[in-house]
CSV table of C-alpha atoms in Angstrom, one decimal:
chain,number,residue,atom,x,y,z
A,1,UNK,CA,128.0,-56.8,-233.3
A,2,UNK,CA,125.5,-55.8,-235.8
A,3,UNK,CA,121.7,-56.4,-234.7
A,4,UNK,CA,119.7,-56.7,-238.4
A,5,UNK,CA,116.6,-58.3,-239.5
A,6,UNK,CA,116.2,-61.9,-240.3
A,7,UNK,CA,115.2,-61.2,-243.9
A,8,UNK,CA,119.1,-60.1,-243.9
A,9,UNK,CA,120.7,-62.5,-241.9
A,10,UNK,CA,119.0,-65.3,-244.9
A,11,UNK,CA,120.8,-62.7,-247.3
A,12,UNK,CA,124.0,-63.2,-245.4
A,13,UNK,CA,123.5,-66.9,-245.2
A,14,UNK,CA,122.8,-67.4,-248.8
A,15,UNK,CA,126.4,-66.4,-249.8
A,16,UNK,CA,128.0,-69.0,-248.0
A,17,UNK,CA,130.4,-70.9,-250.9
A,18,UNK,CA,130.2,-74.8,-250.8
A,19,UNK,CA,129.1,-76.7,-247.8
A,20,UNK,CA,129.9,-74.9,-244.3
A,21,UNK,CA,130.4,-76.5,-241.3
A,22,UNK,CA,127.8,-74.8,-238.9
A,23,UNK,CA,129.0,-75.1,-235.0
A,24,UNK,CA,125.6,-74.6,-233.0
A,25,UNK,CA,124.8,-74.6,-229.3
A,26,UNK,CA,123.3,-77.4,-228.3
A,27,UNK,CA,121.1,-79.1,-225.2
A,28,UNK,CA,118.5,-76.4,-223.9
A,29,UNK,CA,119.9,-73.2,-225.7
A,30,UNK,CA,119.3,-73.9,-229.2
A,31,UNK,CA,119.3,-70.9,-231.1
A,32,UNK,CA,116.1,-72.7,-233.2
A,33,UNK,CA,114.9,-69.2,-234.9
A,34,UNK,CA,118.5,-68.4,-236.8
A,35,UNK,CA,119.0,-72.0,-237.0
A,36,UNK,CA,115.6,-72.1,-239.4
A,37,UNK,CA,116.5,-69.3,-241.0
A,38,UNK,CA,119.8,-71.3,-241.6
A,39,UNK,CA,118.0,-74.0,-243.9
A,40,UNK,CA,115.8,-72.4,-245.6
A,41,UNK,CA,118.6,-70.0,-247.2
A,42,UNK,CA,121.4,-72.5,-247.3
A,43,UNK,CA,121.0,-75.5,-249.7
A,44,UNK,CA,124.0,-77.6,-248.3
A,45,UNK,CA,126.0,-77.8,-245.1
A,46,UNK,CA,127.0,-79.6,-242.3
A,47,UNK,CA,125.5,-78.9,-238.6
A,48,UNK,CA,127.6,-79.8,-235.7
A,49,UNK,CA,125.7,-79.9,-232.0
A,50,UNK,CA,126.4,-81.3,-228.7
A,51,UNK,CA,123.4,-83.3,-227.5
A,52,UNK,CA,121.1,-81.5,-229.6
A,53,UNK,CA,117.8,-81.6,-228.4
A,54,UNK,CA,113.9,-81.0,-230.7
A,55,UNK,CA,113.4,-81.2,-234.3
A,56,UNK,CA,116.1,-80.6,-236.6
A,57,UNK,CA,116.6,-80.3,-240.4
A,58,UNK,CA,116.1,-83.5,-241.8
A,59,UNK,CA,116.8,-83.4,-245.8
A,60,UNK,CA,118.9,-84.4,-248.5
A,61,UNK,CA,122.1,-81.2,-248.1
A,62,UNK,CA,122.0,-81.7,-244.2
A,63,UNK,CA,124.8,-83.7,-242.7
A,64,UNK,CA,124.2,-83.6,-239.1
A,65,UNK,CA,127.8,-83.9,-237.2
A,66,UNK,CA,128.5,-84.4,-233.4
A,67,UNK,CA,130.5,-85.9,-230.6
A,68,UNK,CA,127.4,-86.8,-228.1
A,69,UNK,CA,124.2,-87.6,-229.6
A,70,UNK,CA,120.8,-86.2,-228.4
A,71,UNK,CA,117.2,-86.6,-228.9
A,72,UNK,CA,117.6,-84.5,-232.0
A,73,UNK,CA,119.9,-86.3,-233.7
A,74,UNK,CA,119.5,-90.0,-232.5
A,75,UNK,CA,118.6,-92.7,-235.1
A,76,UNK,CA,119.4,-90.0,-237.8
A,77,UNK,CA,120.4,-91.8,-241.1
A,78,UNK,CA,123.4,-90.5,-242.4
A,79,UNK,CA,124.4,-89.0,-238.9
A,80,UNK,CA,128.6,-88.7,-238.2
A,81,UNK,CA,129.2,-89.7,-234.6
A,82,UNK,CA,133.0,-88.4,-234.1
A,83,UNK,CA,134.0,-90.1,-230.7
A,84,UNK,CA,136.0,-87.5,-228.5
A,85,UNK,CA,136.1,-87.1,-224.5
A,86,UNK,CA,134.1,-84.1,-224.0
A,87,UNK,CA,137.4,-82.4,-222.9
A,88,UNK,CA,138.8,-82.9,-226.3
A,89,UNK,CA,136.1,-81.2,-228.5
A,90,UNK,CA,137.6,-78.3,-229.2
A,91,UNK,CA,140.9,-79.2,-230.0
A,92,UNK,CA,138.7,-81.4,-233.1
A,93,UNK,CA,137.3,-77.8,-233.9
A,94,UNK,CA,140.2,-76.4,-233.7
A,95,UNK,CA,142.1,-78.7,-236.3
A,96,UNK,CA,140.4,-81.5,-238.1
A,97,UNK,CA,137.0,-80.1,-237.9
A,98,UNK,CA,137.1,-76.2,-238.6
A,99,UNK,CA,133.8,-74.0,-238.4
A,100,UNK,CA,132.8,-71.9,-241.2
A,101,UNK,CA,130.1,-70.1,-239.0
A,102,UNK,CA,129.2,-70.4,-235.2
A,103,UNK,CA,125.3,-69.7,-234.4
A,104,UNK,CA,124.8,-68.9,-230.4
A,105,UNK,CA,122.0,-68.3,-228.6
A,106,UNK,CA,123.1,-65.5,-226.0
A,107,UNK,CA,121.1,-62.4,-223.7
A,108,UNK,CA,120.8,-58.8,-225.1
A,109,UNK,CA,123.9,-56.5,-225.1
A,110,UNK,CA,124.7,-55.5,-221.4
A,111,UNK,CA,127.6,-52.9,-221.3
A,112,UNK,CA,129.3,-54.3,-224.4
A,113,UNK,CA,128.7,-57.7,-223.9
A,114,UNK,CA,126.7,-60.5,-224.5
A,115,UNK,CA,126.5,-64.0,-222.4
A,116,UNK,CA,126.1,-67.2,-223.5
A,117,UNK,CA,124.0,-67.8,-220.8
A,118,UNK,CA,123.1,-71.4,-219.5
A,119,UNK,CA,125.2,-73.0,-222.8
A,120,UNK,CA,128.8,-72.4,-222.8
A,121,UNK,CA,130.7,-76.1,-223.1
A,122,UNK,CA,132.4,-75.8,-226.6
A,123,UNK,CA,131.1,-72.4,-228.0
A,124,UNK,CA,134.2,-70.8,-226.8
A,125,UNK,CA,136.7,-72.5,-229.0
A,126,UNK,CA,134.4,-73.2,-231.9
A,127,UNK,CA,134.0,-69.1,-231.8
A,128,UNK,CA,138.0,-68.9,-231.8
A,129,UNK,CA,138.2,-71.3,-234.2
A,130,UNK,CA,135.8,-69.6,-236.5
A,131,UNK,CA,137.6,-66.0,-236.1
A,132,UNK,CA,140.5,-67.8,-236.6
A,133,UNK,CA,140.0,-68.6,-240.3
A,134,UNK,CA,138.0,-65.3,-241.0
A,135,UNK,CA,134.7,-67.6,-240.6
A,136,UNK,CA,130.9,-65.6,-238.8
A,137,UNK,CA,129.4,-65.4,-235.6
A,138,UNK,CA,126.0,-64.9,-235.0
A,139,UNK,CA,123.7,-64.1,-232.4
A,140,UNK,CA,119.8,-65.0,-231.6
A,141,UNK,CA,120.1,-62.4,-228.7
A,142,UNK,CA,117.1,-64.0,-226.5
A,143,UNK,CA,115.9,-61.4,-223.4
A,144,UNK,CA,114.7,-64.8,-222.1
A,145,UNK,CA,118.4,-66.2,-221.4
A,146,UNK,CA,120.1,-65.7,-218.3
A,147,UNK,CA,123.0,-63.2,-218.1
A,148,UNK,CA,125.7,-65.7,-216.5
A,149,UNK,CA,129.4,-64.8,-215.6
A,150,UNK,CA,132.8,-66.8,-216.7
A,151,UNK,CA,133.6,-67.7,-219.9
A,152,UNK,CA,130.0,-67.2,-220.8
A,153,UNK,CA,130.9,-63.6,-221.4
A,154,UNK,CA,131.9,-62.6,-224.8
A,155,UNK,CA,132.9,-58.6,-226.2
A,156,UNK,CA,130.0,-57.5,-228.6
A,157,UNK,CA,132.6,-57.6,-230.7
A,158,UNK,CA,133.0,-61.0,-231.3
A,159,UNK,CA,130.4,-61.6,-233.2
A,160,UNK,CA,129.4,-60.7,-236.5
A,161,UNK,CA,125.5,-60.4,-236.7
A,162,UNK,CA,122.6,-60.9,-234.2
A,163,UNK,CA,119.1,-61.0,-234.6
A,164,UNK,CA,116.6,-60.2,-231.4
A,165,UNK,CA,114.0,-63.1,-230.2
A,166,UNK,CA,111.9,-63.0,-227.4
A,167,UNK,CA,111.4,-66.9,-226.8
A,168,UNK,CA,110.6,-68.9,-223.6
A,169,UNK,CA,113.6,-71.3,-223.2
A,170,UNK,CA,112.6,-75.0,-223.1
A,171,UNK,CA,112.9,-77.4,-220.3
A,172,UNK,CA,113.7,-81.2,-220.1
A,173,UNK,CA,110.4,-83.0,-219.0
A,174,UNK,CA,109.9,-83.2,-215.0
A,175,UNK,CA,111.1,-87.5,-214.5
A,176,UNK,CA,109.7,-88.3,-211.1
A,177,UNK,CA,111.9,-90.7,-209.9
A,178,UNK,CA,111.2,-94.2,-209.6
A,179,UNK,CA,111.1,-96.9,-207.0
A,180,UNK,CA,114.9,-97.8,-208.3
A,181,UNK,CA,116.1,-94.9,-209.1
A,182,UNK,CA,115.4,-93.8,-205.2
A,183,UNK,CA,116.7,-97.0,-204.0
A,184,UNK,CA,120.1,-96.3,-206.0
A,185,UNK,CA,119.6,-92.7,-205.1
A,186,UNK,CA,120.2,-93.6,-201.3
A,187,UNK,CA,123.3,-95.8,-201.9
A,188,UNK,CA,124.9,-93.7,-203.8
A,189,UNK,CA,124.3,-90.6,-201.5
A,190,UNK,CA,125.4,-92.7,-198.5
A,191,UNK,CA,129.1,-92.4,-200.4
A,192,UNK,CA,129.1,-89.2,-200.7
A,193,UNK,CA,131.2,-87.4,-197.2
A,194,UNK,CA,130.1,-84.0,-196.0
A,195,UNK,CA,132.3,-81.3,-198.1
A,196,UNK,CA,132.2,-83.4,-201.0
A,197,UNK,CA,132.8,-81.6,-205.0
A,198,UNK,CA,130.0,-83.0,-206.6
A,199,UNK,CA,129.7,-83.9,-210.4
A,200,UNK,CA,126.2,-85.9,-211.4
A,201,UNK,CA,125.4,-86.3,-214.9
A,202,UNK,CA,122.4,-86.3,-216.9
A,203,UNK,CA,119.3,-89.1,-215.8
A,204,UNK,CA,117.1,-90.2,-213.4
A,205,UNK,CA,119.7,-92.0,-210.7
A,206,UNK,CA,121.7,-88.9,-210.6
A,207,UNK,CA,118.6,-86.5,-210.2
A,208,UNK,CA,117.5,-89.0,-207.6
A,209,UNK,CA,121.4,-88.8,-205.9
A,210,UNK,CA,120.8,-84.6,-205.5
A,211,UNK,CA,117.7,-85.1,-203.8
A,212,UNK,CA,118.9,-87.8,-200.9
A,213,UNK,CA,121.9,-85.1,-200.5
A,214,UNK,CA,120.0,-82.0,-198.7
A,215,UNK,CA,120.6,-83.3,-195.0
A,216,UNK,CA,124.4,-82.6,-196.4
A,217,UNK,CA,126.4,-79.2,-195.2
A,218,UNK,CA,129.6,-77.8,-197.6
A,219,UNK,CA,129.0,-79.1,-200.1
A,220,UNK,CA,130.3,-77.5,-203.8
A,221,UNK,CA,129.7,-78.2,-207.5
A,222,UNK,CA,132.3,-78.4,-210.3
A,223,UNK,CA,130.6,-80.3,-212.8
A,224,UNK,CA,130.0,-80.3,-216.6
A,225,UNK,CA,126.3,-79.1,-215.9
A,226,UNK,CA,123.9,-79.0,-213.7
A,227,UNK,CA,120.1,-78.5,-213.3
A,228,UNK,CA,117.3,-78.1,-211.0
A,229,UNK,CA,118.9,-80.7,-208.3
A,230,UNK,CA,121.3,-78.0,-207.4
A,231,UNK,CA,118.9,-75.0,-206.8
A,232,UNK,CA,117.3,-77.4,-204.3
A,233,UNK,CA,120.5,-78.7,-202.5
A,234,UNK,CA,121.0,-74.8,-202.0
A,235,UNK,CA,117.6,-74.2,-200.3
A,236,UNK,CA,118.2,-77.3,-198.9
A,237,UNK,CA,121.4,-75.1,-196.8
A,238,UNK,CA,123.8,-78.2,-198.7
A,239,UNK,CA,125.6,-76.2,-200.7
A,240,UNK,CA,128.8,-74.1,-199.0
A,241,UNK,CA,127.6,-70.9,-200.2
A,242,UNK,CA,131.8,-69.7,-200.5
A,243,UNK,CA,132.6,-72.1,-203.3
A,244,UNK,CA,131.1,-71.4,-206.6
A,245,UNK,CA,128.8,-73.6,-208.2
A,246,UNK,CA,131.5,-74.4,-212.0
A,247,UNK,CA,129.8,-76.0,-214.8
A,248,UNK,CA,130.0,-75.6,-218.3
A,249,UNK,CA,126.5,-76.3,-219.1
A,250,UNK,CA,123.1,-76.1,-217.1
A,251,UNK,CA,119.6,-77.0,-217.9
A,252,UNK,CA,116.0,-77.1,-215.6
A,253,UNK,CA,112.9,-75.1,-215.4
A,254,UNK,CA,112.0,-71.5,-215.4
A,255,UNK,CA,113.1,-71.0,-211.4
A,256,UNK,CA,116.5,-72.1,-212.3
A,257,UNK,CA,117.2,-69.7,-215.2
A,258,UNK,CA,116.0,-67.1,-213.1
A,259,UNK,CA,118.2,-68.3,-210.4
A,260,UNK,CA,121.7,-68.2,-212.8
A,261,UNK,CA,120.4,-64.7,-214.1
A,262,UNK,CA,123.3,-62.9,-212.7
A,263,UNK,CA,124.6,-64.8,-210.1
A,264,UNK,CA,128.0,-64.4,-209.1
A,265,UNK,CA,128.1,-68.0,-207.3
A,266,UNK,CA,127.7,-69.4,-210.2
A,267,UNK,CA,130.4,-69.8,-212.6
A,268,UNK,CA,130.2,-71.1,-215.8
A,269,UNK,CA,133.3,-71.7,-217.9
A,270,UNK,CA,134.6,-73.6,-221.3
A,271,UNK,CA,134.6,-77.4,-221.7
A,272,UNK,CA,138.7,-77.4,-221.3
A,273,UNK,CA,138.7,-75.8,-217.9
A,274,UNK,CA,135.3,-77.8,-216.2
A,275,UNK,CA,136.3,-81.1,-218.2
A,276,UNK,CA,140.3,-80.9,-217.9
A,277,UNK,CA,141.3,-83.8,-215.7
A,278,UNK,CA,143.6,-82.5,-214.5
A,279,UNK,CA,141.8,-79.2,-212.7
A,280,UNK,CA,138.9,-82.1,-211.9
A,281,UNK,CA,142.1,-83.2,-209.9
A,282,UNK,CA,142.9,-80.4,-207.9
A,283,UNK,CA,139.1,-80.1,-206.3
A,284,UNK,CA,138.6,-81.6,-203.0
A,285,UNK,CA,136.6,-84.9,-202.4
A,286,UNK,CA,135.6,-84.7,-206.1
A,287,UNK,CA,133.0,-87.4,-206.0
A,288,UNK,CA,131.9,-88.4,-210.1
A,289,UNK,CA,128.3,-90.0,-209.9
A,290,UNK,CA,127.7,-91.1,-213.7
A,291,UNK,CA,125.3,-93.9,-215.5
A,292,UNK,CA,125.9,-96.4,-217.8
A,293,UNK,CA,123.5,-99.0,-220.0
A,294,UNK,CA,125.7,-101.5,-219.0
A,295,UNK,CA,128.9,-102.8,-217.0
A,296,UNK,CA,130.5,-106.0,-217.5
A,297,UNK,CA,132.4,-108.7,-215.3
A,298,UNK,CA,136.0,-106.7,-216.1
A,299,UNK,CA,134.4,-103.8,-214.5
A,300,UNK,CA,133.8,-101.4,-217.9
A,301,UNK,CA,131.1,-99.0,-218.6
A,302,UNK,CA,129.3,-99.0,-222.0
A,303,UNK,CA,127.4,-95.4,-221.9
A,304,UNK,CA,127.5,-95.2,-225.2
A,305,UNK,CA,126.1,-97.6,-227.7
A,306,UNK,CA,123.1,-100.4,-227.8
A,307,UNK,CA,123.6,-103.2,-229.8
A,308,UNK,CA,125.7,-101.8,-232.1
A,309,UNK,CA,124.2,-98.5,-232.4
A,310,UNK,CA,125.0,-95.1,-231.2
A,311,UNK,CA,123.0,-93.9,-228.2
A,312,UNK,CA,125.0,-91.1,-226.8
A,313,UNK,CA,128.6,-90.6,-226.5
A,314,UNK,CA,131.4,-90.6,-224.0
A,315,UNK,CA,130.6,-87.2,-223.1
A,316,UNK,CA,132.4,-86.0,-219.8
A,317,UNK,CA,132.4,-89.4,-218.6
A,318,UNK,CA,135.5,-90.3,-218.7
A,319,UNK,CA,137.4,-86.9,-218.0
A,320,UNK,CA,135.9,-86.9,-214.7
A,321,UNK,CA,136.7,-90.5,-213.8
A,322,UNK,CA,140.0,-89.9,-214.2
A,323,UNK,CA,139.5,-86.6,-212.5
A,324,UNK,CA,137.7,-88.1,-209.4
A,325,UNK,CA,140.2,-91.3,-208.7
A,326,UNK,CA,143.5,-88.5,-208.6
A,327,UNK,CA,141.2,-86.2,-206.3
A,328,UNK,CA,142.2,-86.3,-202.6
A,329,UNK,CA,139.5,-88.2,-201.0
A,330,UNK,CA,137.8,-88.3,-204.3
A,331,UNK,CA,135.1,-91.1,-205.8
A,332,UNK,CA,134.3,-92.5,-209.3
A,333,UNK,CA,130.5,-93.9,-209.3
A,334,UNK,CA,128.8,-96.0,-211.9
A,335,UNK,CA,125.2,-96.2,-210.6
A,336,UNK,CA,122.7,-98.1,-213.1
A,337,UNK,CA,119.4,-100.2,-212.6
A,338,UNK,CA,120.4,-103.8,-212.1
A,339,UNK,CA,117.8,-104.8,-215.1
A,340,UNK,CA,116.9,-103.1,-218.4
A,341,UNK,CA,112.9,-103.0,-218.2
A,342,UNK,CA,112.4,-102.0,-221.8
A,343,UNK,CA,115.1,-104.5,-223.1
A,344,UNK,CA,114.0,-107.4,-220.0
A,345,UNK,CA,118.2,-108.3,-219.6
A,346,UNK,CA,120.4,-108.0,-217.1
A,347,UNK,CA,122.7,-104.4,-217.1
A,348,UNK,CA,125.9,-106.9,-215.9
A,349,UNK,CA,126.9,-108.7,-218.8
A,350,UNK,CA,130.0,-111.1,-218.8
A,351,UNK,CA,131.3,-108.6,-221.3
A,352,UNK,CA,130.3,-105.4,-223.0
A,353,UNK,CA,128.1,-105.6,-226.0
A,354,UNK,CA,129.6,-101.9,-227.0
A,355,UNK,CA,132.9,-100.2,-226.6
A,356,UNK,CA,134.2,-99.4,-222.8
A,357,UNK,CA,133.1,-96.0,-222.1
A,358,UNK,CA,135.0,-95.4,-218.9
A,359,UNK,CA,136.9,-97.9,-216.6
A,360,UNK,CA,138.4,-98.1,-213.3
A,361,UNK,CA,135.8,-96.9,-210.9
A,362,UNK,CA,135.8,-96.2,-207.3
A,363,UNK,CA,132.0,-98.2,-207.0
A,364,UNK,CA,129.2,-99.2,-208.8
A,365,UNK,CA,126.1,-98.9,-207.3
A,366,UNK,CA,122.1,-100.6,-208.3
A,367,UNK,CA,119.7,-101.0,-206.4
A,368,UNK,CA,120.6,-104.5,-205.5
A,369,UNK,CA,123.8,-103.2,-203.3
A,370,UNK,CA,127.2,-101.2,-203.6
A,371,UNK,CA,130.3,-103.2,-205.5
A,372,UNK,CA,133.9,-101.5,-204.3
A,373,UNK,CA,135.8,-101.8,-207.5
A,374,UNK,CA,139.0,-99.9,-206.7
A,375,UNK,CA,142.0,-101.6,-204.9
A,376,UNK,CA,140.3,-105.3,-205.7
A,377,UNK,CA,142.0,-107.7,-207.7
A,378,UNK,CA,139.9,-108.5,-211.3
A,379,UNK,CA,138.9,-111.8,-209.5
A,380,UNK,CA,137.4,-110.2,-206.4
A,381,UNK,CA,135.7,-107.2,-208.8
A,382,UNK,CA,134.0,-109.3,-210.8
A,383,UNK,CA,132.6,-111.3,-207.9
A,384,UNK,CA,131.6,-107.7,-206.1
A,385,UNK,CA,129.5,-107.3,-209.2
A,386,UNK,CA,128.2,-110.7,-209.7
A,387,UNK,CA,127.1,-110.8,-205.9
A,388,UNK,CA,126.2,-107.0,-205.0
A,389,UNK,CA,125.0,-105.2,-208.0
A,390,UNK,CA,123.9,-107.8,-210.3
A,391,UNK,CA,120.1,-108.9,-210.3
A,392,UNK,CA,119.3,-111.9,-208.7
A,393,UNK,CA,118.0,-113.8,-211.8
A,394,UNK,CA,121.1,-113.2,-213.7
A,395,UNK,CA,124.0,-114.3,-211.0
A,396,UNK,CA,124.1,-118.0,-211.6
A,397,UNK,CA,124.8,-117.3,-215.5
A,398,UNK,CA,127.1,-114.6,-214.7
A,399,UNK,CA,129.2,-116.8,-212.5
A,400,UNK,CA,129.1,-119.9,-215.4
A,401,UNK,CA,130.5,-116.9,-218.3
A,402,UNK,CA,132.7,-115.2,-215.5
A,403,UNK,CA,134.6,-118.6,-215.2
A,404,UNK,CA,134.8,-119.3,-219.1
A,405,UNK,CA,135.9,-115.7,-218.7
A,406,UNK,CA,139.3,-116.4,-216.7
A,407,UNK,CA,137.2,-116.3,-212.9
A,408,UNK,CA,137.6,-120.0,-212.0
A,409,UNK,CA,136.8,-119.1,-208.3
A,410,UNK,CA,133.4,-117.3,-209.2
């Protein structure tokens, strides 16, 4: 790794040929500095993130790319949405998507390494991808980002060129939660058994689910990511303090990052090992509490699109719902408000308005009551729904469209 200045990184840059493909990292770990100095020396290419987050370039040359769309790249004209499973990522960067340069945000050298710190997810493979076919890697060394263990550890010699920053690392705003996202919060929790593998994605219900867990004892993490919920399930005493906390991922406020900063509890580790259903499988009581916008009378989740339009992505969704229904003793959760607010419609439709996102859940929880979905006949889920999760103001025409649907006993 060669530190230089960013007056020769722009050189660098600038002899790109054509249009590269620019793998980033994405969510809170940004590296925003060498990402500027990215555009301004680089007239054309394409920049792939994974639920980027804050302004981003937004011009004629720029082609923004990416499996699960953030804040930064939502409503983007022009923007390519590639649907993949989280889990599957690399393998797109690893064949029908190659990387021409990878740009990671990372801590300062440390004994001949560098970590990627609270970001790890896909940078792994995109960096093997990239060395693969003689592409760059480049550093923002950051002495703000946490030294973190796993996969996040890479040889100094993996990448190219680094450049030195000394910039606060950003947090996701502080959500309170809400009067529903407690009351969901507390009917979700009460599925969750002592000893339980927990996996919660991002929101308010499943930030609201970590704080009704911290009268629970043994319980471990193996999730995509995590945030600040976990740090207080572990002063809480929830957490079994033998079993690593595994994510791929992890984003919260300043205490947190302090917290991960050399940790050896926590482990974080590449997208294909935290995401593979398969090792999702093999963890005990693997409980999956995920949201959706919407869930219909056939018992599908549409995280992904309103009407008609991209929102997010499937994300790890679907990885660990599979993961969670092979896991012994293991849980699937959909947990959504019964009623849009913003929108003013029901969340159950009779059928999705977007593609499925996952299917085949354990539960699905609102605040209106608990729905068991798995081992019911389609009849007898669409009626839990309809009768348990489903605002009161939208069961009567739920139950007309249910029977049109194929439900005559609705």
């Amino acid at each position: 790794m060669r530190i230089i200045s960013e007056s020769q990184l722009a050189a660098v840059l600038a002899r790109l040929p054509g249009s590269p493909r620019v793998v980033a990292g994405g969510n809170f770990a940004t590296p925003r500095r060498a990402l500027e100095i990215l555009d301004e020396a680089v007239a054309e290419y394409r920049l792939f993130m994974l639920n980027a987050q804050g302004d981003l370039p937004d011009r004629a040359g720029v082609v923004l790319e990416t499996p699960f769309v953030g804040a930064g790249m939502r409503g983007r004209r022009g923007l390519r949405y590639l649907p993949s499973r989280l889990s599957l990522v690399p393998l797109l960067l690893k064949g029908e998507l190659p990387p021409d340069v990878v740009i990671v945000q990372t801590s300062p050298p440390a004994g001949g390494t560098v970590s990627l710190g609270i970001e790890v997810n896909i940078l792994p493979a995109a960096i093997e991808a990239v060395r693969a076919r003689g592409g760059l890697v480049i550093a923002q060394c950051n002495r703000r980002m946490p030294y973190t263990h796993g996969d996040a550890v890479l040889a100094e010699q993996e990448v190219d060129y680094a450049i030195e920053v000394d910039e606060p690392l950003p947090s996701p705003t502080p959500r309170p939660p809400g009067e529903v996202s407690r009351a969901i919060a507390e009917r979700v929790a009460a599925l969750v058994p002592q000893n339980a593998t927990l996996q919660l994605g991002i929101g308010a219900v499943p930030d609201a689910v970590l704080e009704s867990l911290r009268d629970r004892r043994g319980l471990a993490v193996w999730s995509e990511m995590f945030s600040d919920g976990v740090l207080a399930l572990e002063k809480a005493g929830a957490l079994d303090t033998k079993a690593p906390i595994t994510a791929s991922f992890a984003f919260g406020g300043q205490e947190l990052y302090d917290w991960v900063d050399r940790n050896d509890r926590v482990r974080m580790l590449r997208t294909e090992k935290t995401n593979d259903p398969g090792l999702i499988a093999r963890q005990p009581r693997l409980v999956s509490v995920n949201s959706a916008l919407e869930v219909d009378l056939f018992a599908q989740a549409n995280a992904s699109r309103v009407n008609g339009a991209i929102y997010s992505g499937f994300g790890g969704q679907s990885d660990f719902v599979v993961g969670a229904l092979h896991s012994p003793g293991g849980r699937a959760i959909i947990a959504l408000p019964s009623w849009h607010p913003k929108a003013d419609v029901s969340t159950v439709v009779p059928r999705l308005t977007g593609p499925a996102t996952s299917f085949q859940h354990s539960f699905v929880v609102s605040e209106q009551g608990t729905a068991t979905i798995w081992g019911r006949d389609a009849a007898e889920q669409a009626r839990q729904l309809i009768d348990h999760v489903a605002h009161p103001d939208a069961r009567d025409g739920l139950r007309e469209a249910g029977r049109a649907l194929g439900f005559p006993s609705l």
